[in-house]
GROMACS .gro file of C-alpha atoms in nm:
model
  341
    1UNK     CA    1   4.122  -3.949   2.707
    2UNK     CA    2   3.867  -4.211   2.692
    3UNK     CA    3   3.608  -4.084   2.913
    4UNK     CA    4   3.650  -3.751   2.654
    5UNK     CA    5   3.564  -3.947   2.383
    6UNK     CA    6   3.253  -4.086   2.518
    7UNK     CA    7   3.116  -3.785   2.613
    8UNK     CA    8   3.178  -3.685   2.247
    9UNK     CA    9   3.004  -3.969   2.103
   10UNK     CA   10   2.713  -3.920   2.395
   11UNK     CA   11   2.664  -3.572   2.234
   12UNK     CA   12   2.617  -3.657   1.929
   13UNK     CA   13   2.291  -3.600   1.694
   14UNK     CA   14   2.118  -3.920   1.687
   15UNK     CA   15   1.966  -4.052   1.372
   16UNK     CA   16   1.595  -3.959   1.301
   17UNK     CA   17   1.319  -4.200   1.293
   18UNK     CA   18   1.271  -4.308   0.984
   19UNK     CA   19   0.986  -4.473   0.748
   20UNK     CA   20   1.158  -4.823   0.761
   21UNK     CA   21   1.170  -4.796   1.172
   22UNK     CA   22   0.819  -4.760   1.168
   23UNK     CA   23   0.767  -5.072   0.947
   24UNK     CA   24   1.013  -5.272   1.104
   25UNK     CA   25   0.810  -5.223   1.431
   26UNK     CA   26   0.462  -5.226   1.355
   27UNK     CA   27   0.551  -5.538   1.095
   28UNK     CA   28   0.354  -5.355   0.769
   29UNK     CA   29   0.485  -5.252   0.479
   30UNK     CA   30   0.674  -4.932   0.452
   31UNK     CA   31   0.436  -4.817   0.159
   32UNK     CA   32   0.138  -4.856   0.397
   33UNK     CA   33   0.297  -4.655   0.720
   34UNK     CA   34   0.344  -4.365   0.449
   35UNK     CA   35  -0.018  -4.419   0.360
   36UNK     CA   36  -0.118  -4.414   0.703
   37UNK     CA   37   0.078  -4.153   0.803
   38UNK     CA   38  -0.050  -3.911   0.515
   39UNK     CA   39  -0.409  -3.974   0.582
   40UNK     CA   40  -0.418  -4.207   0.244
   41UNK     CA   41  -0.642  -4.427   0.138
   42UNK     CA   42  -0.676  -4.764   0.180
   43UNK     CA   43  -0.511  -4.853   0.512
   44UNK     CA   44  -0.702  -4.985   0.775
   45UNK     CA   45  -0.815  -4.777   1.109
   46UNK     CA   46  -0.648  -5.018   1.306
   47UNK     CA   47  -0.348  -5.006   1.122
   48UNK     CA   48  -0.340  -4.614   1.087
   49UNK     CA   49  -0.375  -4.625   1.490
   50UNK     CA   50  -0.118  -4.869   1.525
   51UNK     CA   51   0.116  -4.694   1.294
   52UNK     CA   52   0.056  -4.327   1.421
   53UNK     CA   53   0.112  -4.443   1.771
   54UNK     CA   54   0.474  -4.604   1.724
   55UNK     CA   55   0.532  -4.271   1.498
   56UNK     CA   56   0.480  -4.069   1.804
   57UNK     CA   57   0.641  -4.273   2.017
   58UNK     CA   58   0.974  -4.253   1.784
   59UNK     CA   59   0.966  -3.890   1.726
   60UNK     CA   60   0.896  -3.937   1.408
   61UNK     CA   61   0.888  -3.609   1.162
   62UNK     CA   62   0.795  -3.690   0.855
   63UNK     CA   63   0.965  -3.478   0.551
   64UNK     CA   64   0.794  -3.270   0.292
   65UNK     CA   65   1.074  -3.150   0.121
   66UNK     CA   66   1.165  -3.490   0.029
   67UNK     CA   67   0.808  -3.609  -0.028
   68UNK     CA   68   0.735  -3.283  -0.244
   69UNK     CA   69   1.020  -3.395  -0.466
   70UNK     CA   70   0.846  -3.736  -0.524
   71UNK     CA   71   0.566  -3.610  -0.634
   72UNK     CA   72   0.482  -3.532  -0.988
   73UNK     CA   73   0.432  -3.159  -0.926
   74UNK     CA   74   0.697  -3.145  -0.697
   75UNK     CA   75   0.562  -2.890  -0.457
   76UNK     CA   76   0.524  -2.904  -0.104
   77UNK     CA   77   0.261  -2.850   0.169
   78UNK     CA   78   0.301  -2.503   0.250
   79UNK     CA   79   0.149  -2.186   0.117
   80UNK     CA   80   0.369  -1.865   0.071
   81UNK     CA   81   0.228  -1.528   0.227
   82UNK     CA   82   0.359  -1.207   0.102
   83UNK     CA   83   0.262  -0.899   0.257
   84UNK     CA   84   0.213  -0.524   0.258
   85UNK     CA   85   0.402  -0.419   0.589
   86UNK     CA   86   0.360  -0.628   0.889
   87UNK     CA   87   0.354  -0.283   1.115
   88UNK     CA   88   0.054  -0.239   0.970
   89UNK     CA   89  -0.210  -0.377   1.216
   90UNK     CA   90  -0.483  -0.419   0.890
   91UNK     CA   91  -0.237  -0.735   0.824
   92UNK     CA   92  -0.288  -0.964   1.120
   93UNK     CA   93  -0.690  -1.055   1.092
   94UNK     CA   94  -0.566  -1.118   0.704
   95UNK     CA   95  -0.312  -1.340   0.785
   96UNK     CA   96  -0.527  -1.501   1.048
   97UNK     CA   97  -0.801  -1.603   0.754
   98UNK     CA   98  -0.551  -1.747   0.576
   99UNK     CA   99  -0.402  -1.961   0.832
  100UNK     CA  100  -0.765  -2.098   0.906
  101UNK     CA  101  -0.823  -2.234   0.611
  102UNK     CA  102  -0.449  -2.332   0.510
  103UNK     CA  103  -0.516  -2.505   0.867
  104UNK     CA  104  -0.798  -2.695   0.766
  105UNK     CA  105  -0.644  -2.809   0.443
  106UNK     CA  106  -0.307  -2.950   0.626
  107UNK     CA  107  -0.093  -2.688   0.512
  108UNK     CA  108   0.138  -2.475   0.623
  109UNK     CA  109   0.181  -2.107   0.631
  110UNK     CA  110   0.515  -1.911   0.552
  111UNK     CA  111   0.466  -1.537   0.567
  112UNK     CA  112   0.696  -1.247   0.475
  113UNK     CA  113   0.686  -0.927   0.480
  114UNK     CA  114   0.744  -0.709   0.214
  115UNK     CA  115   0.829  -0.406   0.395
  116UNK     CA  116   0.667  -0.172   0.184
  117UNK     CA  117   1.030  -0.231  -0.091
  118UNK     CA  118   0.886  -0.376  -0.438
  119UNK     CA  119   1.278  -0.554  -0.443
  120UNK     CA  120   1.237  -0.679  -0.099
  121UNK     CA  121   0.846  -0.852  -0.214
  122UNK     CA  122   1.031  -1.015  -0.508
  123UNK     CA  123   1.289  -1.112  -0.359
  124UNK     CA  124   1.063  -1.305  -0.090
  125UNK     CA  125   0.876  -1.438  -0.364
  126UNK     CA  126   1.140  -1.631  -0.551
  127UNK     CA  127   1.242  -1.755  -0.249
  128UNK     CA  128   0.928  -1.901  -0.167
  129UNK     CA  129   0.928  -2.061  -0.545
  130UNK     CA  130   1.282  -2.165  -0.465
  131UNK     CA  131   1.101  -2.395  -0.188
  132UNK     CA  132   0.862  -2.502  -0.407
  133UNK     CA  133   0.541  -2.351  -0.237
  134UNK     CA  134   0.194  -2.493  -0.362
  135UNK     CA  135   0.052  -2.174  -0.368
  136UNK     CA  136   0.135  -1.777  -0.311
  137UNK     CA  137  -0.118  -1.537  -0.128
  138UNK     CA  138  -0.001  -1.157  -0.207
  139UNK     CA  139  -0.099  -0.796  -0.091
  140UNK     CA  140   0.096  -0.658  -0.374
  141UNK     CA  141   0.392  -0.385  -0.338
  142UNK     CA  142   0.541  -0.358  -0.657
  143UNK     CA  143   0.424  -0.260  -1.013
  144UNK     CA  144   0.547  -0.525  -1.256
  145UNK     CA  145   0.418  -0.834  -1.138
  146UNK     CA  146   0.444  -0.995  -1.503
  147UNK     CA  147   0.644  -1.293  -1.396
  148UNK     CA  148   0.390  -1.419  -1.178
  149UNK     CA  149   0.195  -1.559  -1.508
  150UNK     CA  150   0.501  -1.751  -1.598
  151UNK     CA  151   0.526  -1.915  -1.265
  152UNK     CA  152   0.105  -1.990  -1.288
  153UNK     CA  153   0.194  -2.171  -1.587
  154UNK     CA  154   0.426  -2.425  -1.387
  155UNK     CA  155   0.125  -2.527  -1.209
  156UNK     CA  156   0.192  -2.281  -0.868
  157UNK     CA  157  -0.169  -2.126  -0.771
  158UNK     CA  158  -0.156  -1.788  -0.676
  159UNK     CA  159  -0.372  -1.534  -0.516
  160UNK     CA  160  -0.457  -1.156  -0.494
  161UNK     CA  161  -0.566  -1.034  -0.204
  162UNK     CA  162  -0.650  -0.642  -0.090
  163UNK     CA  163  -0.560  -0.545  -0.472
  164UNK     CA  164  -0.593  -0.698  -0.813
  165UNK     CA  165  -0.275  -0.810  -1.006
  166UNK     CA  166  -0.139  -0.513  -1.177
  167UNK     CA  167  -0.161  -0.582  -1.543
  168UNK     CA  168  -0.258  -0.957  -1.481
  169UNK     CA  169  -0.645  -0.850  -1.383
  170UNK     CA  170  -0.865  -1.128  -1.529
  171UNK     CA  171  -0.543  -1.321  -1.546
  172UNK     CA  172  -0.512  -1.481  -1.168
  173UNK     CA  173  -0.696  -1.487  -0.894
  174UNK     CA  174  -0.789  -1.213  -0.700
  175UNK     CA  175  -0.962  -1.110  -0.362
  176UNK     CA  176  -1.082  -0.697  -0.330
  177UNK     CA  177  -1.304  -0.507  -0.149
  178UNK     CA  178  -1.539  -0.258  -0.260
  179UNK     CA  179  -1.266   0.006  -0.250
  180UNK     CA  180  -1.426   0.302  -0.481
  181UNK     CA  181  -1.817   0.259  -0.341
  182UNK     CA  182  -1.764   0.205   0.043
  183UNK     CA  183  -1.492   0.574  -0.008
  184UNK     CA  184  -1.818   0.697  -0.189
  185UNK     CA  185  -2.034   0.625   0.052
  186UNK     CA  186  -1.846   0.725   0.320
  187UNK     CA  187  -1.729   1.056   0.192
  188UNK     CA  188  -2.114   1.125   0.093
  189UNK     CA  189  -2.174   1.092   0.482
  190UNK     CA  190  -1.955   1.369   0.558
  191UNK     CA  191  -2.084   1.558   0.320
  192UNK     CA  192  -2.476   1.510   0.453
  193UNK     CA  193  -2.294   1.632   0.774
  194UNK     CA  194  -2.291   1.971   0.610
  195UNK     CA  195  -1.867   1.928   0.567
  196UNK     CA  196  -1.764   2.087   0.253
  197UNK     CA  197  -1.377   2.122   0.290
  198UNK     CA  198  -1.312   1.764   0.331
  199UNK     CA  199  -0.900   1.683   0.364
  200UNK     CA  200  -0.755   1.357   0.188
  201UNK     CA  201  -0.487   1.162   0.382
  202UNK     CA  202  -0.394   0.900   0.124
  203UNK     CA  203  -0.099   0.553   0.047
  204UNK     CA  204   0.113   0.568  -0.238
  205UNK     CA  205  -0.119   0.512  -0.519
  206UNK     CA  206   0.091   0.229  -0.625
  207UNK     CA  207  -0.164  -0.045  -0.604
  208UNK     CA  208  -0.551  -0.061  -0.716
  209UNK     CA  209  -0.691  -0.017  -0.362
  210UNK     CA  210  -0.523   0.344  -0.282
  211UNK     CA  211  -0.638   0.413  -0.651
  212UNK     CA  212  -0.997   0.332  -0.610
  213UNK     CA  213  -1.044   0.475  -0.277
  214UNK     CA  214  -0.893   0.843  -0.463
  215UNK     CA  215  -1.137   0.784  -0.738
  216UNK     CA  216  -1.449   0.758  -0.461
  217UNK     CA  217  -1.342   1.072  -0.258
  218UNK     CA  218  -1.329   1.265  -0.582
  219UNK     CA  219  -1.645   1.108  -0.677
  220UNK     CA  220  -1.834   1.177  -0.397
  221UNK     CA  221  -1.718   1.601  -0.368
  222UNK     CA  222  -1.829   1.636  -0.765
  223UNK     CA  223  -2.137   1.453  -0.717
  224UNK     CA  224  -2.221   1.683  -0.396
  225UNK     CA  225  -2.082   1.997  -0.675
  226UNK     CA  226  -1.748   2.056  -0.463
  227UNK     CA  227  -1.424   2.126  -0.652
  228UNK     CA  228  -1.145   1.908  -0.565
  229UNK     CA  229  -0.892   2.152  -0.341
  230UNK     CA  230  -0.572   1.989  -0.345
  231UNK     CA  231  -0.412   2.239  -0.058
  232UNK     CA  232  -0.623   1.963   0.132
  233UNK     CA  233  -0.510   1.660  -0.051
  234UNK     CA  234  -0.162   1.492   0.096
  235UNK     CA  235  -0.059   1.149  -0.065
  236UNK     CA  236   0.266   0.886  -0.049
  237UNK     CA  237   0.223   0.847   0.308
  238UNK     CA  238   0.324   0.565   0.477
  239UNK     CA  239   0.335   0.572   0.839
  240UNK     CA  240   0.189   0.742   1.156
  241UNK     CA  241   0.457   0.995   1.159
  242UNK     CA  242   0.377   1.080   0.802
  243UNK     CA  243   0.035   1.119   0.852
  244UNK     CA  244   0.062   1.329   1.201
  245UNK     CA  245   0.305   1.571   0.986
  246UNK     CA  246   0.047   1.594   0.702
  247UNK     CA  247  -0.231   1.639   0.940
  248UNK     CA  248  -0.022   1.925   1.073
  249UNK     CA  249   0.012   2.116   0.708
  250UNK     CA  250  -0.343   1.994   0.607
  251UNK     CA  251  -0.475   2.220   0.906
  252UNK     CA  252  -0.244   2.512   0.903
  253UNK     CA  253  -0.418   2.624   0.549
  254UNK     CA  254  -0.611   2.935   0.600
  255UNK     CA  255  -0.925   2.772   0.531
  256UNK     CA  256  -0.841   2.481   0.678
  257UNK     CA  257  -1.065   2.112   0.649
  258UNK     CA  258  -1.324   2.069   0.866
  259UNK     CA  259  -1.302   1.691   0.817
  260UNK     CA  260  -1.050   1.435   0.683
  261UNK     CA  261  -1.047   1.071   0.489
  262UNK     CA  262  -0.770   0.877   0.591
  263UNK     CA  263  -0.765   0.622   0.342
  264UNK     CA  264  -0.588   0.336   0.563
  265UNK     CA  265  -0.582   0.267   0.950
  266UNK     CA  266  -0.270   0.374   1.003
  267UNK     CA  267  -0.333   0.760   0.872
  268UNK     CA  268  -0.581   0.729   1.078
  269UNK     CA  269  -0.426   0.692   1.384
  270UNK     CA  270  -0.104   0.925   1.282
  271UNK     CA  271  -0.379   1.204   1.217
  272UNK     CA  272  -0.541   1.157   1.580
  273UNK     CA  273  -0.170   1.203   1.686
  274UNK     CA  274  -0.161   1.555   1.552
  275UNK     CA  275  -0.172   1.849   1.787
  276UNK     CA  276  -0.435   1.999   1.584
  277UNK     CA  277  -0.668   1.750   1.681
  278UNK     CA  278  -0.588   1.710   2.020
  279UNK     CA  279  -0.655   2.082   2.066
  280UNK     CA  280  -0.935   2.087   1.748
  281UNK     CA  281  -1.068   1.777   1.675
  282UNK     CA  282  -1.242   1.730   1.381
  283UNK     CA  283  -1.504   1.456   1.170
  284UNK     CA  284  -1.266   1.177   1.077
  285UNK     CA  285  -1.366   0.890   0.824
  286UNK     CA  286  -1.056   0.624   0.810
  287UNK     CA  287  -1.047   0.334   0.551
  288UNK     CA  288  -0.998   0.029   0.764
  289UNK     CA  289  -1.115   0.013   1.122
  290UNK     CA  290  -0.844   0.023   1.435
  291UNK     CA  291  -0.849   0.061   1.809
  292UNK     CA  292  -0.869   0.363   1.849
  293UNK     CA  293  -1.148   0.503   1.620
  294UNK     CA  294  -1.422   0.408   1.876
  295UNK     CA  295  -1.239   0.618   2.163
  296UNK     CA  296  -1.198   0.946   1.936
  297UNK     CA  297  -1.556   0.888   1.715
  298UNK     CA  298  -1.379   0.831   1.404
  299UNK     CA  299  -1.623   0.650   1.165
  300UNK     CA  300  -1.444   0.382   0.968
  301UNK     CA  301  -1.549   0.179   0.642
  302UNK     CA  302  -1.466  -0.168   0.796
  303UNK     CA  303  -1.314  -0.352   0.479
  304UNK     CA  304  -1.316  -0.742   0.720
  305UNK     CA  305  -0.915  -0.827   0.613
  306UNK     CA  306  -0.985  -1.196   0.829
  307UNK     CA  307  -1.259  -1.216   0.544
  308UNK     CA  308  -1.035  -1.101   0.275
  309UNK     CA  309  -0.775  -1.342   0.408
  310UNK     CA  310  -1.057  -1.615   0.430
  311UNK     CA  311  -1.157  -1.577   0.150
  312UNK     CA  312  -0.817  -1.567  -0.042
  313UNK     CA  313  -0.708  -1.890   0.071
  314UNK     CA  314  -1.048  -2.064  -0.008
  315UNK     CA  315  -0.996  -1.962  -0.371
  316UNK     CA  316  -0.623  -2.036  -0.322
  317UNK     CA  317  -0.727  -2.439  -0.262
  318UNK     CA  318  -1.004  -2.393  -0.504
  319UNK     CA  319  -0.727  -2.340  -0.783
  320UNK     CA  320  -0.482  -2.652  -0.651
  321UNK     CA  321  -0.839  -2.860  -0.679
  322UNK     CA  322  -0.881  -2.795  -1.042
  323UNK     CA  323  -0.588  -2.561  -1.210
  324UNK     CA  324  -0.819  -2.492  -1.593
  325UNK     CA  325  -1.082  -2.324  -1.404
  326UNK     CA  326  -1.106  -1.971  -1.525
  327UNK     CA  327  -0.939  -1.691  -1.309
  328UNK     CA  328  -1.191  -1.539  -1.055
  329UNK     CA  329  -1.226  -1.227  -0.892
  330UNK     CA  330  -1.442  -1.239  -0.517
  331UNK     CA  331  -1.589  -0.939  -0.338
  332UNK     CA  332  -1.545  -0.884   0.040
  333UNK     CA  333  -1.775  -0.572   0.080
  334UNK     CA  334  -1.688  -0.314   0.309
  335UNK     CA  335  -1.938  -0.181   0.565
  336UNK     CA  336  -1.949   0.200   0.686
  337UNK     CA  337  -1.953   0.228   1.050
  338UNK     CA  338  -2.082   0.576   1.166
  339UNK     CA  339  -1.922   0.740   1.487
  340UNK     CA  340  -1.915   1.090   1.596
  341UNK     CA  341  -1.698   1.334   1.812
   0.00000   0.00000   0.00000
């Protein structure tokens, strides 16, 4: 019976480390181990050496939920990510840019992924203000994004990135691309390539981005004098398989497109899985750039998401540096990257 209860008490969690161990140990105060531990000034190299060493030789973890709720603003050192759909491929260089920098600044990163469900982004976000992020970085899903401004006002900084706030434009911070002239520019291409029945693969038009990118293919076929057909316009897609089916109807018109705008990556590659293409392939200009455009000649207007992300987190910190600054909108441009068949 007593040998049982040993190996009980053996088992059990031990305590963690804690701020006092470290004190007791190195003989300083505990106010200066926290100091020295943080990366706060004034402590003494030697001491900060001294103190970091029997913190890593304790297994010390030091808490930021507690800390957070010590200080005044009572946030912690992470940043909040909410995206678009992590199936999406566009999303990883994003999230990469904003790891970099969150890296740089000490913080970490807690993603999520919206899953393409305006409920399911909301949700994630009031979770993350439940855990009292410093900051939110959002590829926005849903329309009414109103209560964002009330949480800005508590002090959390938050970021746009791929789209502008919905009805908050000029209101919080935002990070774009040049959505409207790169699909302009791109679409005008085709056209100089003597295409006049030029199909339209396109997102919901939910956010500002699938929006813009309409507005430049229609703007490029009435500045070239070509009536918009909309046989060859299919919209609301959101995967491969939707985009290989819409392909499919797109070409079975009797005068079908002899070139397509996909207006994401991932239409892209759903069109390239149609049958038509395999058997007819066709000019193919894709919004975003992916694997494997180069392979099949698919010309892409490269929008740089690590850059977007990048740059999104930069402003991100810029706003926890100085909160009154007014709201500012940056500019990745896009860059049109020519290919053919």
């Amino acid at each position: 019976m007593s040998q049982a209860t040993d190996s009980s008490a053996d088992s059990s969690p031990r305590r963690r480390p804690r701020l006092q161990d470290i004190a007791a140990n190195t003989g300083v105060s505990i106010k200066t181990v926290s100091r020295a531990i943080r990366g706060e000034s004034p402590v003494a190299e030697s001491t900060r050496a001294k103190v970091l060493a029997e913190a890593n030789r304790l297994g010390f973890q030091l808490n930021d939920i507690a800390a957070g709720l010590r200080r005044k603003d009572q946030t912690m050192t992470t940043v909040g990510v909410t995206l678009g759909d992590f199936t999406n491929p566009f999303f990883a260089p994003m999230l990469r840019g904003i790891h970099s920098v969150a890296a740089e600044h000490g913080h970490l990163v807690l993603s999520a992924d919206a899953q393409n469900d305006a409920e399911l982004e909301h949700r994630a976000i009031r979770s993350f203000f439940a855990h009292r992020i410093a900051g939110l970085i959002i590829a926005p899903i849903g329309q009414d994004l109103r209560y964002l401004s009330e949480e800005a006002s508590f002090g959390v900084a938050i970021v746009f990135v791929d789209s502008p706030p919905p009805g908050l434009d000029g209101l919080l911070d935002s990070v774009t691309t040049t959505n409207e002239e790169s699909t302009f520019e791109g679409v005008s291409m085709l056209i100089r390539r003597g295409h006049r029945r030029i199909g339209y693969l396109g997102h919901p038009r939910s956010g500002s981005g699938a929006l813009e990118r309409w507005n430049g293919y229609q703007r490029a076929l009435r500045s070239a004098g070509i009536s918009i057909d909309q046989r060859l316009v299919r919209d609301g897609l959101l995967t491969e398989e939707d985009a290989r089916l819409a392909a499919e109807s797109l070409f079975a018109q009797p005068d079908p497109a002899t070139a397509v705008f996909t207006d994401n990556n991932r239409l892209g590659t759903g069109l390239l899985l149609s049958d038509h293409f395999e058997h007819h392939p066709v000019d193919v200009l894709s919004f975003d750039d992916f694997p494997l455009a180069p392979r099949f000649g698919v010309s892409v207007i490269d929008s740089h998401p690590y850059e977007v992300g990048r740059v999104g987190a930069e402003l991100l910190f810029d706003r926890l540096a100085d909160r009154d600054r007014p709201a500012q909108r940056a500019v990745v441009p896009a860059k049109l990257v020519e290919r053919r068949l």
